[in-house]
PDB file of C-alpha atoms and ligand atoms in Angstrom:
ATOM      1  CA  MET A   1     102.063  78.321  96.862  1.00 98.00           C
ATOM      2  CA  ILE A   2     100.832  80.848  94.390  1.00 98.00           C
ATOM      3  CA  PRO A   3      97.188  81.888  94.232  1.00 98.00           C
ATOM      4  CA  ALA A   4      96.504  82.896  90.624  1.00 98.00           C
ATOM      5  CA  ALA A   5      92.789  82.209  90.364  1.00 98.00           C
ATOM      6  CA  GLY A   6      91.455  85.746  90.718  1.00 98.00           C
ATOM      7  CA  SER A   7      89.574  87.657  88.069  1.00 97.00           C
ATOM      8  CA  GLY A   8      91.307  91.027  88.249  1.00 97.00           C
ATOM      9  CA  GLN A   9      88.137  93.101  88.619  1.00 98.00           C
ATOM     10  CA  ARG A  10      89.951  96.264  89.672  1.00 98.00           C
ATOM     11  CA  MET A  11      92.347  96.097  86.750  1.00 98.00           C
ATOM     12  CA  GLY A  12      89.375  96.174  84.425  1.00 97.00           C
ATOM     13  CA  ALA A  13      91.094  94.284  81.599  1.00 97.00           C
ATOM     14  CA  GLY A  14      88.055  92.063  81.094  1.00 97.00           C
ATOM     15  CA  TYR A  15      90.158  88.974  81.828  1.00 98.00           C
ATOM     16  CA  ASN A  16      92.587  87.721  84.486  1.00 98.00           C
ATOM     17  CA  LYS A  17      95.119  90.555  84.988  1.00 98.00           C
ATOM     18  CA  LEU A  18      97.885  87.966  85.422  1.00 98.00           C
ATOM     19  CA  PHE A  19      97.818  87.421  81.653  1.00 98.00           C
ATOM     20  CA  LEU A  20      98.644  91.091  81.000  1.00 98.00           C
ATOM     21  CA  GLU A  21     102.171  91.481  79.738  1.00 98.00           C
ATOM     22  CA  LEU A  22     105.013  93.629  81.037  1.00 97.00           C
ATOM     23  CA  GLU A  23     107.878  93.847  78.567  1.00 95.00           C
ATOM     24  CA  GLY A  24     106.410  90.995  76.553  1.00 95.00           C
ATOM     25  CA  LYS A  25     105.981  88.576  79.442  1.00 97.00           C
ATOM     26  CA  PRO A  26     102.776  87.832  81.379  1.00 98.00           C
ATOM     27  CA  ILE A  27     102.697  89.111  84.973  1.00 98.00           C
ATOM     28  CA  LEU A  28     102.171  85.532  86.148  1.00 98.00           C
ATOM     29  CA  ILE A  29     105.413  84.435  84.480  1.00 98.00           C
ATOM     30  CA  HIS A  30     107.385  87.350  85.928  1.00 98.00           C
ATOM     31  CA  THR A  31     106.313  86.155  89.386  1.00 98.00           C
ATOM     32  CA  LEU A  32     106.967  82.457  88.781  1.00 98.00           C
ATOM     33  CA  ASP A  33     110.380  83.280  87.305  1.00 98.00           C
ATOM     34  CA  VAL A  34     111.606  84.660  90.634  1.00 98.00           C
ATOM     35  CA  PHE A  35     111.007  81.273  92.265  1.00 98.00           C
ATOM     36  CA  GLU A  36     112.154  79.344  89.202  1.00 98.00           C
ATOM     37  CA  GLN A  37     115.534  81.079  89.539  1.00 98.00           C
ATOM     38  CA  ASP A  38     115.725  80.645  93.323  1.00 97.00           C
ATOM     39  CA  PRO A  39     117.806  77.565  94.190  1.00 96.00           C
ATOM     40  CA  ASN A  40     116.066  77.325  97.589  1.00 94.00           C
ATOM     41  CA  CYS A  41     112.679  76.832  95.962  1.00 97.00           C
ATOM     42  CA  VAL A  42     112.054  73.147  95.334  1.00 97.00           C
ATOM     43  CA  GLY A  43     108.621  73.438  93.794  1.00 97.00           C
ATOM     44  CA  MET A  44     105.536  75.545  93.180  1.00 98.00           C
ATOM     45  CA  ILE A  45     101.840  74.803  93.549  1.00 98.00           C
ATOM     46  CA  ILE A  46      99.606  77.220  91.691  1.00 98.00           C
ATOM     47  CA  ALA A  47      95.879  77.745  92.183  1.00 98.00           C
ATOM     48  CA  VAL A  48      94.182  78.438  88.865  1.00 98.00           C
ATOM     49  CA  LYS A  49      90.694  78.770  87.449  1.00 98.00           C
ATOM     50  CA  GLU A  50      89.687  75.595  85.639  1.00 98.00           C
ATOM     51  CA  VAL A  51      88.865  77.536  82.463  1.00 98.00           C
ATOM     52  CA  GLU A  52      92.351  79.039  82.425  1.00 98.00           C
ATOM     53  CA  ARG A  53      94.271  75.861  83.125  1.00 98.00           C
ATOM     54  CA  LEU A  54      95.203  75.090  79.511  1.00 98.00           C
ATOM     55  CA  GLN A  55      96.298  78.620  78.783  1.00 98.00           C
ATOM     56  CA  ILE A  56      98.519  78.564  81.888  1.00 98.00           C
ATOM     57  CA  VAL A  57     100.002  75.165  81.075  1.00 98.00           C
ATOM     58  CA  GLU A  58     100.957  76.521  77.643  1.00 98.00           C
ATOM     59  CA  MET A  59     102.473  79.600  79.218  1.00 98.00           C
ATOM     60  CA  LEU A  60     104.617  77.523  81.582  1.00 98.00           C
ATOM     61  CA  GLU A  61     105.878  75.579  78.618  1.00 98.00           C
ATOM     62  CA  ARG A  62     106.574  78.625  76.476  1.00 98.00           C
ATOM     63  CA  PHE A  63     108.525  80.408  79.201  1.00 98.00           C
ATOM     64  CA  SER A  64     110.320  77.288  80.483  1.00 98.00           C
ATOM     65  CA  ILE A  65     108.905  77.284  83.994  1.00 98.00           C
ATOM     66  CA  THR A  66     109.811  73.817  85.229  1.00 98.00           C
ATOM     67  CA  LYS A  67     109.260  73.792  88.987  1.00 98.00           C
ATOM     68  CA  VAL A  68     105.460  73.690  88.996  1.00 98.00           C
ATOM     69  CA  GLN A  69     104.405  70.518  90.790  1.00 98.00           C
ATOM     70  CA  ALA A  70     100.657  71.000  90.645  1.00 98.00           C
ATOM     71  CA  LEU A  71      98.007  73.284  89.224  1.00 98.00           C
ATOM     72  CA  VAL A  72      95.111  73.048  91.653  1.00 98.00           C
ATOM     73  CA  GLU A  73      91.614  74.403  91.284  1.00 98.00           C
ATOM     74  CA  GLY A  74      91.216  77.852  92.846  1.00 98.00           C
ATOM     75  CA  GLY A  75      88.104  78.986  94.694  1.00 97.00           C
ATOM     76  CA  SER A  76      85.761  81.955  94.691  1.00 97.00           C
ATOM     77  CA  GLU A  77      87.843  83.676  97.395  1.00 95.00           C
ATOM     78  CA  ARG A  78      91.594  83.955  97.681  1.00 96.00           C
ATOM     79  CA  GLN A  79      91.554  81.984 100.961  1.00 96.00           C
ATOM     80  CA  TYR A  80      89.877  79.037  99.213  1.00 96.00           C
ATOM     81  CA  SER A  81      92.516  79.129  96.516  1.00 98.00           C
ATOM     82  CA  VAL A  82      95.268  79.004  99.131  1.00 98.00           C
ATOM     83  CA  VAL A  83      93.515  76.164 100.990  1.00 97.00           C
ATOM     84  CA  SER A  84      93.449  74.273  97.691  1.00 98.00           C
ATOM     85  CA  CYS A  85      97.226  74.663  97.425  1.00 98.00           C
ATOM     86  CA  ILE A  86      97.704  73.575 101.038  1.00 97.00           C
ATOM     87  CA  SER A  87      95.608  70.438 100.479  1.00 96.00           C
ATOM     88  CA  ALA A  88      97.749  69.471  97.510  1.00 97.00           C
ATOM     89  CA  TYR A  89     100.941  69.480  99.591  1.00 96.00           C
ATOM     90  CA  ASP A  90     101.924  66.575 101.809  1.00 88.00           C
ATOM     91  CA  SER A  91     105.499  67.207 102.784  1.00 91.00           C
ATOM     92  CA  GLU A  92     107.105  69.397 105.434  1.00 93.00           C
ATOM     93  CA  GLY A  93     109.522  72.284 105.519  1.00 96.00           C
ATOM     94  CA  ILE A  94     108.949  75.960 104.886  1.00 98.00           C
ATOM     95  CA  VAL A  95     106.086  77.011 102.678  1.00 98.00           C
ATOM     96  CA  LEU A  96     105.659  80.481 101.215  1.00 98.00           C
ATOM     97  CA  VAL A  97     102.343  81.844 100.006  1.00 98.00           C
ATOM     98  CA  HIS A  98     102.866  84.550  97.398  1.00 98.00           C
ATOM     99  CA  ASP A  99     100.377  86.495  95.274  1.00 98.00           C
ATOM    100  CA  ALA A 100     100.853  85.812  91.584  1.00 98.00           C
ATOM    101  CA  ALA A 101     100.164  89.530  91.154  1.00 98.00           C
ATOM    102  CA  ARG A 102     103.415  90.608  92.923  1.00 98.00           C
ATOM    103  CA  PRO A 103     106.108  90.111  90.304  1.00 98.00           C
ATOM    104  CA  PHE A 104     108.772  92.375  91.830  1.00 98.00           C
ATOM    105  CA  ILE A 105     109.568  90.483  95.009  1.00 98.00           C
ATOM    106  CA  HIS A 106     113.309  90.446  95.799  1.00 98.00           C
ATOM    107  CA  ARG A 107     115.185  87.218  96.385  1.00 97.00           C
ATOM    108  CA  GLN A 108     116.718  88.736  99.516  1.00 97.00           C
ATOM    109  CA  THR A 109     113.288  89.264 101.096  1.00 98.00           C
ATOM    110  CA  ILE A 110     112.409  85.655 100.318  1.00 98.00           C
ATOM    111  CA  ASN A 111     115.617  84.464 101.984  1.00 98.00           C
ATOM    112  CA  GLU A 112     114.936  86.492 105.110  1.00 98.00           C
ATOM    113  CA  LEU A 113     111.377  85.185 105.293  1.00 98.00           C
ATOM    114  CA  VAL A 114     112.551  81.597 105.052  1.00 98.00           C
ATOM    115  CA  LYS A 115     115.165  82.147 107.738  1.00 98.00           C
ATOM    116  CA  SER A 116     112.648  83.768 110.065  1.00 98.00           C
ATOM    117  CA  ALA A 117     109.932  81.149 109.475  1.00 98.00           C
ATOM    118  CA  ASN A 118     112.474  78.446 110.197  1.00 97.00           C
ATOM    119  CA  ALA A 119     113.389  80.058 113.490  1.00 98.00           C
ATOM    120  CA  ASN A 120     109.974  81.364 114.556  1.00 98.00           C
ATOM    121  CA  GLY A 121     107.326  79.388 112.704  1.00 98.00           C
ATOM    122  CA  ALA A 122     105.761  82.237 110.754  1.00 98.00           C
ATOM    123  CA  ALA A 123     106.947  85.448 109.090  1.00 98.00           C
ATOM    124  CA  VAL A 124     105.383  87.911 106.688  1.00 98.00           C
ATOM    125  CA  ALA A 125     106.747  90.593 104.387  1.00 98.00           C
ATOM    126  CA  GLY A 126     105.716  94.205 104.781  1.00 98.00           C
ATOM    127  CA  VAL A 127     106.838  97.807 104.839  1.00 98.00           C
ATOM    128  CA  LYS A 128     106.403 100.629 107.318  1.00 95.00           C
ATOM    129  CA  SER A 129     103.740 103.105 106.382  1.00 92.00           C
ATOM    130  CA  LYS A 130     105.206 106.164 104.629  1.00 91.00           C
ATOM    131  CA  ASP A 131     102.194 108.321 105.307  1.00 92.00           C
ATOM    132  CA  THR A 132     100.709 109.707 108.472  1.00 93.00           C
ATOM    133  CA  MET A 133      97.987 107.313 109.517  1.00 94.00           C
ATOM    134  CA  LYS A 134      94.784 108.255 111.326  1.00 96.00           C
ATOM    135  CA  LEU A 135      91.949 106.253 112.752  1.00 96.00           C
ATOM    136  CA  VAL A 136      88.678 107.621 111.392  1.00 97.00           C
ATOM    137  CA  ALA A 137      85.096 106.873 112.370  1.00 98.00           C
ATOM    138  CA  ASN A 138      82.061 108.448 110.725  1.00 97.00           C
ATOM    139  CA  GLY A 139      84.281 110.813 108.767  1.00 98.00           C
ATOM    140  CA  THR A 140      85.939 112.215 111.896  1.00 98.00           C
ATOM    141  CA  ILE A 141      89.479 111.581 113.102  1.00 98.00           C
ATOM    142  CA  LYS A 142      89.592 109.586 116.302  1.00 97.00           C
ATOM    143  CA  GLU A 143      93.340 109.494 116.700  1.00 96.00           C
ATOM    144  CA  THR A 144      96.665 109.670 114.909  1.00 96.00           C
ATOM    145  CA  VAL A 145      98.226 106.252 115.049  1.00 94.00           C
ATOM    146  CA  ASP A 146     101.961 105.862 115.714  1.00 91.00           C
ATOM    147  CA  ARG A 147     103.397 105.344 112.247  1.00 88.00           C
ATOM    148  CA  GLU A 148     106.322 103.309 113.574  1.00 88.00           C
ATOM    149  CA  LYS A 149     103.879 100.643 114.694  1.00 91.00           C
ATOM    150  CA  LEU A 150     101.910 100.432 111.467  1.00 94.00           C
ATOM    151  CA  TRP A 151     103.016  98.110 108.719  1.00 96.00           C
ATOM    152  CA  VAL A 152     101.576  97.600 105.281  1.00 96.00           C
ATOM    153  CA  ILE A 153     101.416  93.857 104.761  1.00 98.00           C
ATOM    154  CA  GLN A 154     102.493  92.145 101.557  1.00 98.00           C
ATOM    155  CA  THR A 155     103.274  88.632 100.451  1.00 98.00           C
ATOM    156  CA  PRO A 156     105.249  86.350 100.604  1.00 98.00           C
ATOM    157  CA  GLN A 157     104.067  84.995 103.912  1.00 98.00           C
ATOM    158  CA  ALA A 158     106.228  82.116 105.119  1.00 98.00           C
ATOM    159  CA  PHE A 159     105.338  79.300 107.499  1.00 98.00           C
ATOM    160  CA  ARG A 160     106.466  75.994 108.806  1.00 98.00           C
ATOM    161  CA  TYR A 161     104.061  73.834 106.875  1.00 98.00           C
ATOM    162  CA  GLU A 162     102.296  72.260 109.906  1.00 97.00           C
ATOM    163  CA  ILE A 163     101.501  75.711 111.279  1.00 98.00           C
ATOM    164  CA  LEU A 164      99.991  76.943 108.021  1.00 98.00           C
ATOM    165  CA  LYS A 165      98.051  73.742 107.549  1.00 98.00           C
ATOM    166  CA  ASP A 166      96.635  73.719 111.093  1.00 97.00           C
ATOM    167  CA  ALA A 167      95.708  77.410 110.883  1.00 98.00           C
ATOM    168  CA  ALA A 168      93.984  77.023 107.523  1.00 97.00           C
ATOM    169  CA  MET A 169      92.064  73.903 108.513  1.00 95.00           C
ATOM    170  CA  LYS A 170      90.926  75.548 111.759  1.00 97.00           C
ATOM    171  CA  ALA A 171      89.762  78.638 109.862  1.00 97.00           C
ATOM    172  CA  GLN A 172      87.773  76.520 107.417  1.00 94.00           C
ATOM    173  CA  LEU A 173      86.161  74.578 110.290  1.00 96.00           C
ATOM    174  CA  ASP A 174      85.217  77.806 112.090  1.00 97.00           C
ATOM    175  CA  GLY A 175      84.020  79.520 108.919  1.00 96.00           C
ATOM    176  CA  PHE A 176      86.592  82.230 109.594  1.00 97.00           C
ATOM    177  CA  PHE A 177      87.680  84.474 106.769  1.00 95.00           C
ATOM    178  CA  GLY A 178      91.047  86.177 106.715  1.00 96.00           C
ATOM    179  CA  THR A 179      92.425  88.560 104.148  1.00 95.00           C
ATOM    180  CA  ASP A 180      95.852  86.991 104.493  1.00 97.00           C
ATOM    181  CA  GLU A 181      97.374  83.773 105.869  1.00 98.00           C
ATOM    182  CA  SER A 182      98.937  85.565 108.815  1.00 98.00           C
ATOM    183  CA  MET A 183      95.473  86.309 110.242  1.00 98.00           C
ATOM    184  CA  LEU A 184      94.721  82.605 110.341  1.00 98.00           C
ATOM    185  CA  VAL A 185      97.875  81.970 112.361  1.00 98.00           C
ATOM    186  CA  GLU A 186      97.436  85.035 114.598  1.00 98.00           C
ATOM    187  CA  ARG A 187      94.036  83.796 115.743  1.00 98.00           C
ATOM    188  CA  LEU A 188      95.673  80.646 117.096  1.00 97.00           C
ATOM    189  CA  GLY A 189      97.748  82.893 119.348  1.00 98.00           C
ATOM    190  CA  LEU A 190     100.994  82.026 117.584  1.00 98.00           C
ATOM    191  CA  PRO A 191     103.652  84.673 116.933  1.00 98.00           C
ATOM    192  CA  VAL A 192     104.132  85.974 113.396  1.00 98.00           C
ATOM    193  CA  LYS A 193     107.358  87.874 112.703  1.00 98.00           C
ATOM    194  CA  MET A 194     107.599  90.914 110.428  1.00 98.00           C
ATOM    195  CA  VAL A 195     110.297  90.937 107.784  1.00 98.00           C
ATOM    196  CA  GLU A 196     110.949  94.357 106.313  1.00 98.00           C
ATOM    197  CA  SER A 197     110.409  94.173 102.579  1.00 98.00           C
ATOM    198  CA  THR A 198     110.722  96.844  99.883  1.00 98.00           C
ATOM    199  CA  TYR A 199     108.284  99.439  98.574  1.00 97.00           C
ATOM    200  CA  ASP A 200     108.614  98.090  95.051  1.00 97.00           C
ATOM    201  CA  ASN A 201     106.966  94.776  95.973  1.00 98.00           C
ATOM    202  CA  VAL A 202     103.677  96.192  94.701  1.00 97.00           C
ATOM    203  CA  LYS A 203     100.647  94.155  93.764  1.00 98.00           C
ATOM    204  CA  MET A 204      99.484  94.759  90.214  1.00 98.00           C
ATOM    205  CA  THR A 205      95.954  95.787  91.115  1.00 98.00           C
ATOM    206  CA  THR A 206      94.852  98.794  89.051  1.00 98.00           C
ATOM    207  CA  GLN A 207      95.979 100.332  85.742  1.00 97.00           C
ATOM    208  CA  GLU A 208      98.424 102.749  87.438  1.00 97.00           C
ATOM    209  CA  ASP A 209     100.319  99.799  88.877  1.00 98.00           C
ATOM    210  CA  LEU A 210     101.137  98.638  85.349  1.00 97.00           C
ATOM    211  CA  VAL A 211     102.794 101.973  84.575  1.00 97.00           C
ATOM    212  CA  PHE A 212     104.855 101.674  87.747  1.00 97.00           C
ATOM    213  CA  GLY A 213     105.650  98.061  86.852  1.00 97.00           C
ATOM    214  CA  GLU A 214     106.982  98.989  83.410  1.00 97.00           C
ATOM    215  CA  ILE A 215     109.203 101.669  84.949  1.00 97.00           C
ATOM    216  CA  LEU A 216     110.524  99.267  87.590  1.00 97.00           C
ATOM    217  CA  LEU A 217     111.417  96.670  84.982  1.00 96.00           C
ATOM    218  CA  ARG A 218     113.196  99.234  82.821  1.00 96.00           C
ATOM    219  CA  ARG A 219     115.177 100.487  85.799  1.00 95.00           C
ATOM    220  CA  ARG A 220     116.162  96.962  86.859  1.00 92.00           C
ATOM    221  CA  ARG A 221     117.377  96.213  83.352  1.00 89.00           C
TER     222      ARG A 221
HETATM  223  N1  CTP B 301      93.294  85.061  93.876  1.00 56.17           N
HETATM  224  C1  CTP B 301      92.971  83.697  93.818  1.00 56.17           C
HETATM  225  N2  CTP B 301      91.674  83.288  93.981  1.00 56.17           N
HETATM  226  C2  CTP B 301      90.698  84.192  94.187  1.00 56.17           C
HETATM  227  C3  CTP B 301      91.001  85.573  94.267  1.00 56.17           C
HETATM  228  C4  CTP B 301      92.320  85.975  94.100  1.00 56.17           C
HETATM  229  O1  CTP B 301      93.858  82.874  93.622  1.00 56.17           O
HETATM  230  N3  CTP B 301      89.441  83.755  94.324  1.00 56.17           N
HETATM  231  C5  CTP B 301      94.699  85.496  93.658  1.00 56.17           C
HETATM  232  C6  CTP B 301      94.860  86.493  92.498  1.00 56.17           C
HETATM  233  O2  CTP B 301      94.981  85.802  91.268  1.00 56.17           O
HETATM  234  C7  CTP B 301      96.101  87.253  92.903  1.00 56.17           C
HETATM  235  C8  CTP B 301      96.109  87.174  94.439  1.00 56.17           C
HETATM  236  O3  CTP B 301      95.160  86.190  94.803  1.00 56.17           O
HETATM  237  O4  CTP B 301      97.277  86.664  92.412  1.00 56.17           O
HETATM  238  C9  CTP B 301      95.785  88.519  95.066  1.00 56.17           C
HETATM  239  O5  CTP B 301      94.464  88.889  94.748  1.00 56.17           O
HETATM  240  P1  CTP B 301      94.016  90.234  94.038  1.00 56.17           P
HETATM  241  O6  CTP B 301      95.192  91.122  93.812  1.00 56.17           O
HETATM  242  O7  CTP B 301      92.843  90.760  94.757  1.00 56.17           O
HETATM  243  O8  CTP B 301      93.612  89.712  92.560  1.00 56.17           O
HETATM  244  P2  CTP B 301      92.153  89.572  91.959  1.00 56.17           P
HETATM  245  O9  CTP B 301      91.227  89.021  92.978  1.00 56.17           O
HETATM  246  O10 CTP B 301      92.311  88.848  90.684  1.00 56.17           O
HETATM  247  O11 CTP B 301      91.783  91.093  91.619  1.00 56.17           O
HETATM  248  P3  CTP B 301      90.444  91.882  92.044  1.00 56.17           P
HETATM  249  O12 CTP B 301      90.343  91.771  93.553  1.00 56.17           O
HETATM  250  O13 CTP B 301      90.683  93.273  91.561  1.00 56.17           O
HETATM  251  O14 CTP B 301      89.313  91.197  91.336  1.00 56.17           O
HETATM  252 MG1   MG B 302      90.810  90.101  94.817  1.00 56.17          MG
END
């Protein structure tokens, strides 16, 4: 499940950042390609803005992305877009939610997430913080937090489908807003496992990220 219905405000391109190209290919396609090439991935559901649907359909065609099963209507918040994807799915198995804006995800991380979600129900990708982290209130340091215990959370986030569905439906009912899917599962008291990912699984968010993205692609080539 791939939320792609954002507007890319922080990128400041004036249009959806997912259409920006890296080495001649839209960011969205770079991301979808990872799953297109992954034999474990049986299908993709993408949340899009209605006004961008046609453009995206054309893109899928042009870049031979064949595994997309549905393009659903995204919402005003990322969580709504993900809920849209969830509602369009009626099977079982392991479901991954992955930001369309993270094109550099490694297949190995995906495999580990799937394995862990199978065994434990829910697992999310992340990395340990590289920097010293401090808790600050009113501009003053309250404490230095143990860096070993602090993780920077990414996507994919992987779930047994029933768990994700229950958590999302409960959140909607309660009017609860989470910034990721894990939060929705955590609040049900269910365990969510951490899978150590890589520092290059960056989200293309601001202009600097594009520079980093170009360098990463060149290095991988
Ligand atoms: N997303 C979505 N629906 C929304 C908001 C975001 O599907 N209402 C998607 C984005 O397209 C992106 C992912 O969620 O793939 C992560 O969001 P983010 O990086 O914040 O992208 P944008 O919301 O587009 O960017 P910004 O916050 O800078 O406007
Ligand atoms: Mg956003």
